[in-house]
Short mmCIF file of C-alpha atoms and ligand atoms in Angstrom, two decimals:
data_model
loop_
_atom_site.label_atom_id
_atom_site.label_comp_id
_atom_site.label_asym_id
_atom_site.label_seq_id
_atom_site.Cartn_x
_atom_site.Cartn_y
_atom_site.Cartn_z
CA UNK N 1 -1.57 -41.21 1.52
CA UNK N 2 -4.68 -40.13 3.40
CA UNK N 3 -6.39 -37.11 1.94
CA UNK N 4 -7.78 -36.19 5.38
CA UNK N 5 -4.42 -35.79 7.09
CA UNK N 6 -3.03 -33.78 4.15
CA UNK N 7 -5.98 -31.44 4.33
CA UNK N 8 -5.47 -30.83 8.04
CA UNK N 9 -1.78 -30.02 7.86
CA UNK N 10 -2.34 -27.79 4.86
CA UNK N 11 -5.03 -25.87 6.73
CA UNK N 12 -2.86 -25.33 9.78
CA UNK N 13 -0.14 -23.82 7.58
CA UNK N 14 -2.68 -21.72 5.65
CA UNK N 15 -1.53 -18.30 4.48
CA UNK N 16 2.12 -19.00 5.42
CA UNK N 17 1.44 -17.40 8.85
CA UNK N 18 4.57 -17.49 10.98
CA UNK N 19 6.73 -18.92 8.18
CA UNK N 20 10.08 -17.18 7.66
CA UNK N 21 10.54 -17.10 3.89
CA UNK N 22 13.86 -15.20 3.55
CA UNK N 23 16.19 -12.78 5.31
CA UNK N 24 15.62 -9.05 4.95
CA UNK N 25 17.04 -5.94 6.60
CA UNK N 26 14.26 -3.67 5.35
CA UNK N 27 11.80 -3.71 8.23
CA UNK N 28 10.84 -5.61 11.35
CA UNK N 29 7.23 -5.96 12.48
CA UNK N 30 6.97 -6.97 16.13
CA UNK N 31 3.30 -7.89 16.35
CA UNK N 32 3.30 -8.74 20.06
CA UNK N 33 4.64 -5.36 21.20
CA UNK N 34 3.26 -3.22 18.36
CA UNK N 35 6.69 -2.12 17.15
CA UNK N 36 7.66 -1.35 13.55
CA UNK N 37 11.28 -0.68 12.62
CA UNK N 38 12.72 0.35 9.23
CA UNK N 39 16.43 -0.49 8.88
CA UNK N 40 16.88 -0.17 12.67
CA UNK N 41 14.82 3.05 13.11
CA UNK N 42 11.56 3.01 15.05
CA UNK N 43 8.61 4.17 12.94
CA UNK N 44 7.67 6.77 15.59
CA UNK N 45 11.15 8.34 15.33
CA UNK N 46 10.87 8.52 11.55
CA UNK N 47 7.27 9.83 11.58
CA UNK N 48 8.27 12.53 14.06
CA UNK N 49 11.49 13.63 12.41
CA UNK N 50 12.04 12.26 8.91
CA UNK N 51 10.60 12.91 5.46
CA UNK N 52 9.36 10.41 2.89
CA UNK N 53 12.38 11.04 0.63
CA UNK N 54 14.81 10.48 3.50
CA UNK N 55 12.93 7.30 4.48
CA UNK N 56 13.18 6.01 0.92
CA UNK N 57 16.94 6.58 1.00
CA UNK N 58 17.08 4.70 4.30
CA UNK N 59 15.12 1.75 2.94
CA UNK N 60 17.19 1.49 -0.22
CA UNK N 61 20.61 2.04 1.36
CA UNK N 62 20.30 0.77 4.92
CA UNK N 63 21.35 4.10 6.46
CA UNK N 64 20.19 7.70 6.64
CA UNK N 65 21.68 10.01 3.99
CA UNK N 66 23.89 13.01 4.66
CA UNK N 67 22.55 16.28 3.24
CA UNK N 68 24.36 15.94 -0.13
CA UNK N 69 23.05 12.40 -0.58
CA UNK N 70 19.52 13.47 0.31
CA UNK N 71 19.67 16.43 -2.09
CA UNK N 72 20.96 14.14 -4.83
CA UNK N 73 18.09 11.66 -4.36
CA UNK N 74 15.51 14.46 -4.28
CA UNK N 75 17.00 15.91 -7.47
CA UNK N 76 16.78 12.50 -9.15
CA UNK N 77 13.13 12.19 -8.15
CA UNK N 78 12.33 15.69 -9.39
CA UNK N 79 14.03 15.03 -12.74
CA UNK N 80 11.87 11.94 -13.15
CA UNK N 81 8.46 13.21 -11.96
CA UNK N 82 7.12 13.66 -15.50
CA UNK N 83 5.83 10.56 -17.29
CA UNK N 84 6.44 10.06 -21.03
CA UNK N 85 3.81 12.02 -23.00
CA UNK N 86 2.60 8.76 -24.57
CA UNK N 87 1.39 7.56 -21.16
CA UNK N 88 -0.92 10.58 -20.86
CA UNK N 89 -2.20 10.01 -24.41
CA UNK N 90 -2.86 6.38 -23.52
CA UNK N 91 -4.69 7.37 -20.31
CA UNK N 92 -7.01 9.70 -22.22
CA UNK N 93 -8.37 6.63 -24.03
CA UNK N 94 -9.21 4.75 -20.85
CA UNK N 95 -12.90 4.56 -19.82
CA UNK N 96 -13.51 7.34 -17.30
CA UNK N 97 -14.91 4.90 -14.77
CA UNK N 98 -11.74 2.76 -14.81
CA UNK N 99 -10.58 1.88 -11.31
CA UNK N 100 -7.49 3.98 -10.39
CA UNK N 101 -5.61 0.89 -9.19
CA UNK N 102 -6.18 -0.74 -12.60
CA UNK N 103 -4.99 2.49 -14.25
CA UNK N 104 -1.88 2.60 -12.05
CA UNK N 105 -1.11 -1.08 -12.71
CA UNK N 106 -1.53 -0.67 -16.45
CA UNK N 107 0.50 2.55 -16.69
CA UNK N 108 3.33 1.18 -14.57
CA UNK N 109 3.53 -1.87 -16.80
CA UNK N 110 3.51 0.43 -19.84
CA UNK N 111 6.35 2.56 -18.41
CA UNK N 112 8.65 -0.41 -19.07
CA UNK N 113 8.45 0.38 -22.83
CA UNK N 114 10.09 3.75 -22.19
CA UNK N 115 13.01 2.62 -20.03
CA UNK N 116 15.75 1.22 -22.25
CA UNK N 117 17.54 -0.30 -19.25
CA UNK N 118 14.32 -1.39 -17.56
CA UNK N 119 14.89 -5.09 -18.15
CA UNK N 120 18.30 -5.12 -16.47
CA UNK N 121 18.45 -6.60 -13.01
CA UNK N 122 21.94 -5.45 -11.97
CA UNK N 123 21.68 -3.26 -8.88
CA UNK N 124 22.63 0.01 -10.57
CA UNK N 125 20.08 -0.33 -13.39
CA UNK N 126 17.40 -1.59 -11.01
CA UNK N 127 18.02 1.43 -8.73
CA UNK N 128 17.44 3.76 -11.70
CA UNK N 129 14.15 2.02 -12.40
CA UNK N 130 13.26 2.30 -8.69
CA UNK N 131 13.85 6.08 -8.79
CA UNK N 132 11.72 6.47 -11.91
CA UNK N 133 8.88 4.39 -10.51
CA UNK N 134 8.85 6.12 -7.12
CA UNK N 135 8.90 9.53 -8.81
CA UNK N 136 6.13 8.65 -11.26
CA UNK N 137 3.51 6.87 -9.17
CA UNK N 138 2.09 10.21 -7.85
CA UNK N 139 2.10 11.72 -11.35
CA UNK N 140 0.06 8.83 -12.76
CA UNK N 141 -2.47 8.83 -9.91
CA UNK N 142 -2.95 12.60 -9.99
CA UNK N 143 -3.14 12.69 -13.81
CA UNK N 144 -5.83 10.02 -13.77
CA UNK N 145 -7.88 12.01 -11.25
CA UNK N 146 -7.69 15.04 -13.60
CA UNK N 147 -8.33 13.14 -16.83
CA UNK N 148 -11.33 11.17 -15.57
CA UNK N 149 -12.95 14.43 -14.48
CA UNK N 150 -12.39 16.03 -17.88
CA UNK N 151 -9.49 18.24 -16.71
CA UNK N 152 -5.99 18.64 -18.09
CA UNK N 153 -3.29 16.90 -16.02
CA UNK N 154 -1.25 19.39 -13.98
CA UNK N 155 2.46 18.98 -14.78
CA UNK N 156 4.63 18.12 -11.77
CA UNK N 157 6.38 21.02 -10.06
CA UNK N 158 10.11 20.17 -9.76
CA UNK N 159 10.39 22.50 -6.75
CA UNK N 160 8.12 20.34 -4.60
CA UNK N 161 8.67 17.13 -2.70
CA UNK N 162 6.64 14.01 -3.42
CA UNK N 163 3.72 14.47 -0.97
CA UNK N 164 3.20 18.18 -1.67
CA UNK N 165 3.60 17.65 -5.41
CA UNK N 166 0.98 14.91 -5.42
CA UNK N 167 -1.63 17.15 -3.78
CA UNK N 168 -0.64 19.99 -6.13
CA UNK N 169 -0.99 17.84 -9.27
CA UNK N 170 -4.31 16.39 -8.09
CA UNK N 171 -5.91 19.72 -7.16
CA UNK N 172 -4.10 22.23 -9.37
CA UNK N 173 -3.23 24.33 -6.33
CA UNK N 174 -0.56 24.07 -3.67
CA UNK N 175 -1.72 22.51 -0.40
CA UNK N 176 -1.42 24.01 3.04
CA UNK N 177 2.07 23.04 4.37
CA UNK N 178 0.65 21.28 7.43
CA UNK N 179 -1.59 19.14 5.22
CA UNK N 180 1.35 18.32 2.93
CA UNK N 181 3.38 17.31 5.99
CA UNK N 182 0.55 15.10 7.21
CA UNK N 183 0.50 13.27 3.87
CA UNK N 184 4.32 13.09 3.96
CA UNK N 185 4.08 11.27 7.32
CA UNK N 186 1.35 8.99 5.92
CA UNK N 187 3.79 8.03 3.17
CA UNK N 188 6.49 7.27 5.75
CA UNK N 189 4.06 5.10 7.73
CA UNK N 190 2.99 3.00 4.71
CA UNK N 191 6.46 2.58 3.16
CA UNK N 192 7.36 -0.93 4.27
CA UNK N 193 5.97 -3.73 6.39
CA UNK N 194 7.91 -6.97 6.28
CA UNK N 195 6.65 -9.66 3.94
CA UNK N 196 3.16 -8.26 3.50
CA UNK N 197 1.21 -9.75 0.56
CA UNK N 198 2.20 -7.20 -2.11
CA UNK N 199 5.87 -7.08 -1.07
CA UNK N 200 6.10 -10.85 -1.04
CA UNK N 201 4.44 -10.92 -4.46
CA UNK N 202 7.03 -8.46 -5.81
CA UNK N 203 9.85 -10.55 -4.38
CA UNK N 204 8.48 -13.76 -5.88
CA UNK N 205 8.38 -12.10 -9.31
CA UNK N 206 11.84 -10.54 -8.88
CA UNK N 207 13.12 -13.95 -7.76
CA UNK N 208 12.57 -15.26 -11.28
CA UNK N 209 14.88 -12.40 -12.41
CA UNK N 210 11.94 -10.70 -14.08
CA UNK N 211 12.51 -6.94 -14.21
CA UNK N 212 11.58 -4.21 -11.74
CA UNK N 213 8.56 -3.11 -13.80
CA UNK N 214 7.08 -6.62 -13.83
CA UNK N 215 7.72 -7.14 -10.11
CA UNK N 216 6.16 -3.77 -9.21
CA UNK N 217 3.17 -4.32 -11.50
CA UNK N 218 2.48 -7.58 -9.67
CA UNK N 219 2.81 -5.77 -6.33
CA UNK N 220 0.14 -3.27 -7.40
CA UNK N 221 -2.20 -6.13 -8.31
CA UNK N 222 -1.75 -7.67 -4.85
CA UNK N 223 -2.15 -4.35 -3.05
CA UNK N 224 -5.52 -3.75 -4.72
CA UNK N 225 -7.28 -6.58 -2.86
CA UNK N 226 -9.75 -5.65 -0.09
CA UNK N 227 -7.84 -7.78 2.45
CA UNK N 228 -4.71 -5.69 1.82
CA UNK N 229 -4.48 -2.12 0.50
CA UNK N 230 -8.09 -2.03 -0.63
CA UNK N 231 -9.25 -1.98 3.00
CA UNK N 232 -8.87 1.80 3.44
CA UNK N 233 -11.46 2.55 0.75
CA UNK N 234 -13.77 -0.09 2.24
CA UNK N 235 -13.49 1.56 5.68
CA UNK N 236 -14.70 4.90 4.35
CA UNK N 237 -17.52 3.24 2.40
CA UNK N 238 -18.63 1.57 5.64
CA UNK N 239 -18.48 4.85 7.60
CA UNK N 240 -20.63 6.52 4.94
CA UNK N 241 -23.16 3.67 5.03
CA UNK N 242 -23.33 3.87 8.85
CA UNK N 243 -23.84 7.64 8.63
CA UNK N 244 -23.96 8.64 12.31
CA UNK N 245 -22.46 7.72 15.67
CA UNK N 246 -25.73 6.20 17.07
CA UNK N 247 -25.86 3.76 14.19
CA UNK N 248 -22.35 2.39 14.73
CA UNK N 249 -23.30 -0.26 17.27
CA UNK N 250 -26.39 -1.70 15.50
CA UNK N 251 -24.39 -1.78 12.25
CA UNK N 252 -21.51 -3.59 13.93
CA UNK N 253 -23.80 -6.09 15.68
CA UNK N 254 -25.36 -6.92 12.34
CA UNK N 255 -21.91 -7.36 10.72
CA UNK N 256 -20.70 -9.64 13.50
CA UNK N 257 -23.96 -11.66 13.58
CA UNK N 258 -23.50 -12.29 9.87
CA UNK N 259 -19.81 -13.18 10.41
CA UNK N 260 -18.68 -10.36 8.17
CA UNK N 261 -15.25 -8.76 8.46
CA UNK N 262 -15.04 -5.11 9.52
CA UNK N 263 -12.51 -3.49 7.24
CA UNK N 264 -9.56 -1.68 8.82
CA UNK N 265 -9.75 -3.89 11.90
CA UNK N 266 -7.49 -6.80 12.83
CA UNK N 267 -4.07 -7.72 11.56
CA UNK N 268 -2.25 -10.88 10.59
CA UNK N 269 0.79 -9.87 12.70
CA UNK N 270 -0.15 -7.12 15.22
CA UNK N 271 -1.94 -8.45 18.26
CA UNK N 272 -1.88 -5.01 19.90
CA UNK N 273 -2.02 -1.43 18.61
CA UNK N 274 -0.60 -1.06 15.11
CA UNK N 275 1.94 1.77 15.68
CA UNK N 276 0.92 3.35 12.38
CA UNK N 277 -2.68 3.62 13.59
CA UNK N 278 -1.44 5.74 16.53
CA UNK N 279 -0.37 8.46 14.06
CA UNK N 280 -3.33 8.11 11.76
CA UNK N 281 -5.80 8.41 14.65
CA UNK N 282 -4.17 11.77 15.48
CA UNK N 283 -4.37 12.88 11.85
CA UNK N 284 -8.03 11.93 11.58
CA UNK N 285 -8.77 13.96 14.71
CA UNK N 286 -6.70 16.86 13.37
CA UNK N 287 -8.44 16.82 9.99
CA UNK N 288 -11.78 16.83 11.84
CA UNK N 289 -10.62 20.06 13.49
CA UNK N 290 -9.40 21.54 10.17
CA UNK N 291 -12.61 20.73 8.27
CA UNK N 292 -15.01 21.25 11.20
CA UNK N 293 -16.55 17.88 10.33
CA UNK N 294 -15.70 15.78 13.37
CA UNK N 295 -18.23 12.98 12.84
CA UNK N 296 -15.95 10.70 10.82
CA UNK N 297 -13.33 10.70 13.54
CA UNK N 298 -15.95 10.26 16.26
CA UNK N 299 -17.62 7.37 14.42
CA UNK N 300 -14.23 5.72 13.86
CA UNK N 301 -13.40 6.08 17.55
CA UNK N 302 -16.74 4.51 18.52
CA UNK N 303 -16.22 1.62 16.10
CA UNK N 304 -12.68 1.10 17.42
CA UNK N 305 -13.97 1.00 21.02
CA UNK N 306 -16.77 -1.47 20.20
CA UNK N 307 -14.50 -3.79 18.16
CA UNK N 308 -12.11 -3.89 21.07
CA UNK N 309 -14.93 -4.71 23.52
CA UNK N 310 -16.73 -7.25 21.37
CA UNK N 311 -13.88 -8.99 19.51
CA UNK N 312 -10.66 -7.85 21.21
CA UNK N 313 -9.41 -6.54 17.84
CA UNK N 314 -7.51 -3.32 17.13
CA UNK N 315 -7.53 -0.91 14.19
CA UNK N 316 -4.86 -1.36 11.56
CA UNK N 317 -3.14 1.20 9.30
CA UNK N 318 -6.19 1.45 7.03
CA UNK N 319 -8.72 2.33 9.69
CA UNK N 320 -7.90 5.98 10.43
CA UNK N 321 -6.15 6.66 7.10
CA UNK N 322 -9.63 6.34 5.55
CA UNK N 323 -11.18 9.31 7.38
CA UNK N 324 -7.91 11.28 7.22
CA UNK N 325 -7.75 11.08 3.41
CA UNK N 326 -11.49 11.65 3.08
CA UNK N 327 -11.28 14.87 5.06
CA UNK N 328 -8.34 15.94 2.86
CA UNK N 329 -10.88 15.83 0.03
CA UNK N 330 -9.26 12.80 -1.61
CA UNK N 331 -11.71 10.60 -3.57
CA UNK N 332 -12.32 7.20 -1.95
CA UNK N 333 -10.92 5.17 -4.80
CA UNK N 334 -7.58 7.02 -4.60
CA UNK N 335 -6.88 5.84 -1.04
CA UNK N 336 -5.33 2.57 -2.21
CA UNK N 337 -3.26 4.22 -4.99
CA UNK N 338 -1.89 6.58 -2.29
CA UNK N 339 -0.90 3.50 -0.30
CA UNK N 340 0.93 2.45 -3.51
CA UNK N 341 2.64 5.87 -3.82
CA UNK N 342 4.26 5.05 -0.50
CA UNK N 343 4.68 1.26 -0.72
CA UNK N 344 6.57 1.51 -4.03
CA UNK N 345 9.56 2.45 -1.85
CA UNK N 346 9.31 -0.78 0.13
CA UNK N 347 8.64 -2.95 -2.93
CA UNK N 348 11.64 -1.58 -4.79
CA UNK N 349 13.87 -1.90 -1.70
CA UNK N 350 12.85 -5.54 -1.35
CA UNK N 351 13.33 -6.18 -5.07
CA UNK N 352 16.86 -4.73 -4.81
CA UNK N 353 17.52 -7.03 -1.84
CA UNK N 354 16.19 -9.97 -3.84
CA UNK N 355 18.38 -9.19 -6.86
CA UNK N 356 21.46 -8.71 -4.65
CA UNK N 357 21.26 -12.28 -3.36
CA UNK N 358 18.76 -13.96 -5.57
CA UNK N 359 17.27 -17.37 -5.00
CA UNK N 360 14.20 -18.45 -6.93
CA UNK N 361 11.23 -18.57 -4.54
CA UNK N 362 9.60 -21.90 -5.09
CA UNK N 363 7.77 -23.47 -2.12
CA UNK N 364 5.97 -26.80 -2.28
CA UNK N 365 2.24 -27.37 -2.17
CA UNK N 366 0.81 -30.06 0.03
CA UNK N 367 -1.21 -32.22 -2.33
CA UNK N 368 -4.72 -32.86 -1.00
CA UNK N 369 -6.29 -34.03 -4.26
CA UNK N 370 -7.46 -37.51 -5.22
CA UNK N 371 -5.26 -40.50 -6.08
CA UNK N 372 -5.66 -43.46 -8.42
CA UNK N 373 -8.08 -41.85 -10.88
CA UNK N 374 -8.25 -43.49 -14.33
CA UNK N 375 -8.93 -41.51 -17.46
CA UNK N 376 -12.15 -42.40 -19.31
CA UNK N 377 -13.27 -41.11 -22.75
CA UNK N 378 -15.33 -37.92 -22.56
CA UNK N 379 -18.54 -39.54 -23.82
CA UNK N 380 -18.41 -42.02 -20.93
CA UNK N 381 -18.19 -39.38 -18.16
N1 COA X 401 -13.76 -8.17 11.49
C1 COA X 401 -14.38 -9.15 12.17
N2 COA X 401 -13.74 -10.23 12.65
C2 COA X 401 -12.42 -10.30 12.43
C3 COA X 401 -11.71 -9.31 11.75
C4 COA X 401 -12.44 -8.22 11.27
N3 COA X 401 -11.83 -7.24 10.61
N4 COA X 401 -10.42 -9.63 11.70
C5 COA X 401 -10.29 -10.81 12.32
N5 COA X 401 -11.50 -11.21 12.75
C6 COA X 401 -11.79 -12.43 13.46
C7 COA X 401 -11.40 -13.65 12.64
O1 COA X 401 -12.46 -14.05 11.81
C8 COA X 401 -11.07 -14.63 13.72
O2 COA X 401 -12.31 -15.10 14.24
P1 COA X 401 -12.48 -16.65 14.60
O3 COA X 401 -11.40 -16.94 15.60
O4 COA X 401 -13.87 -16.70 15.12
O5 COA X 401 -12.30 -17.37 13.29
C9 COA X 401 -10.45 -13.78 14.80
O6 COA X 401 -10.94 -12.47 14.60
C10 COA X 401 -8.94 -13.74 14.79
O7 COA X 401 -8.47 -13.39 13.50
P2 COA X 401 -6.90 -13.33 13.24
O8 COA X 401 -6.38 -14.71 13.14
O9 COA X 401 -6.31 -12.41 14.24
O10 COA X 401 -6.82 -12.57 11.87
P3 COA X 401 -6.30 -13.15 10.48
O11 COA X 401 -4.82 -13.28 10.53
O12 COA X 401 -7.09 -14.35 10.09
O13 COA X 401 -6.72 -11.99 9.49
C11 COA X 401 -6.82 -9.92 8.44
C12 COA X 401 -6.05 -10.80 9.42
C13 COA X 401 -6.10 -8.59 8.27
C14 COA X 401 -6.93 -10.62 7.08
C15 COA X 401 -8.22 -9.72 9.05
O14 COA X 401 -8.12 -9.12 10.30
C16 COA X 401 -9.11 -8.91 8.14
O15 COA X 401 -9.69 -9.43 7.20
N6 COA X 401 -9.24 -7.58 8.43
C17 COA X 401 -10.05 -6.72 7.60
C18 COA X 401 -9.29 -6.35 6.34
C19 COA X 401 -8.23 -5.32 6.59
O16 COA X 401 -8.42 -4.35 7.28
N7 COA X 401 -7.08 -5.54 5.95
C20 COA X 401 -5.94 -4.65 6.03
C21 COA X 401 -4.85 -5.26 6.82
S1 COA X 401 -3.54 -4.09 7.10
#
């Protein structure tokens, strides 16, 4: 076998682009037309009219709930907001500069100790674990923000929905309703997205019939990477480095000349406007109005325009979520955990789908290594 030809075919299939790996009814990403659908519902319809809790029900059950079903799911979430006290004790021993994604990953893995049915992969038990995880992600992220700053964690308020409760636990005071609604829509927008890297990771782990906690922990690890969920933090870091609208173009020219990727721009599937960016652009502009600090939105708009002109690339979901969250006063390193607070709904939905009709995911690698090597003793090498 020729190593050269193997290398070429492997490269052309790099990253599994365009490969259909399994069937799913969770979401459809139409990259050509910029359309995103969850269980048959257009993302714009859901962002306009739905709530995160209702969207989670839709993703997990394939249909919208009636009001009793929605109330029941919300009640289940609220009953499960609090994390076991041991988790908070554990978190107090973490170094205060620990990355929040590492904290989330570690705490989620630890939560498995406190769920006696957590290792079961039948649909009913796995759904219970999904409820607990979705309810507890915001509690962990907010508690870490308090603990690392030397403050007591704020206990969850069982009268609040997930988005509002997260802001309340993080700040210790209830947010303005319009801000809570904006975050609620952000959670809807980030909930699911086909076989993105973290979702596929979760499904691969679930496909071995490992439990929900293991599959979700792996999803968090994948989401943390700068080419995936980590991009939103990187966008805000870049905007802060650039500093002002006049400096956007020289900064970008330098990035492109050095063949460096601009975070928050481009997408493996969308070749036109990412429909989620449409909403986040509006929110960034709105938050500029609320805070009176319009420069982050204006700089983002300038960078978007120049990337389009110079590279023909569009902003993705991370681009305007960065300035939106920043203007909400959310620390930069919590942007990716907030992505996780939403995406847990998609991961768990996909894991349930995987368990329902499981097949071990086990592709082949195209071997491009050497042949005919003969072992020689170490002292002769
Ligand atoms: N900045 C600069 N150039 C970029 C770019 C970016 N953000 N994204 C893509 N390009 C370039 C590629 O290098 C490629 O150039 P080439 O043809 O000269 O090699 C060209 O644009 C086409 O890239 P494409 O095939 O469309 O993208 P991809 O599928 O290889 O990569 C991403 C998709 C998301 C990995 C890539 O766009 C990226 O790294 N973006 C920044 C990270 C990010 O925001 N991730 C979050 C995704 S939701």
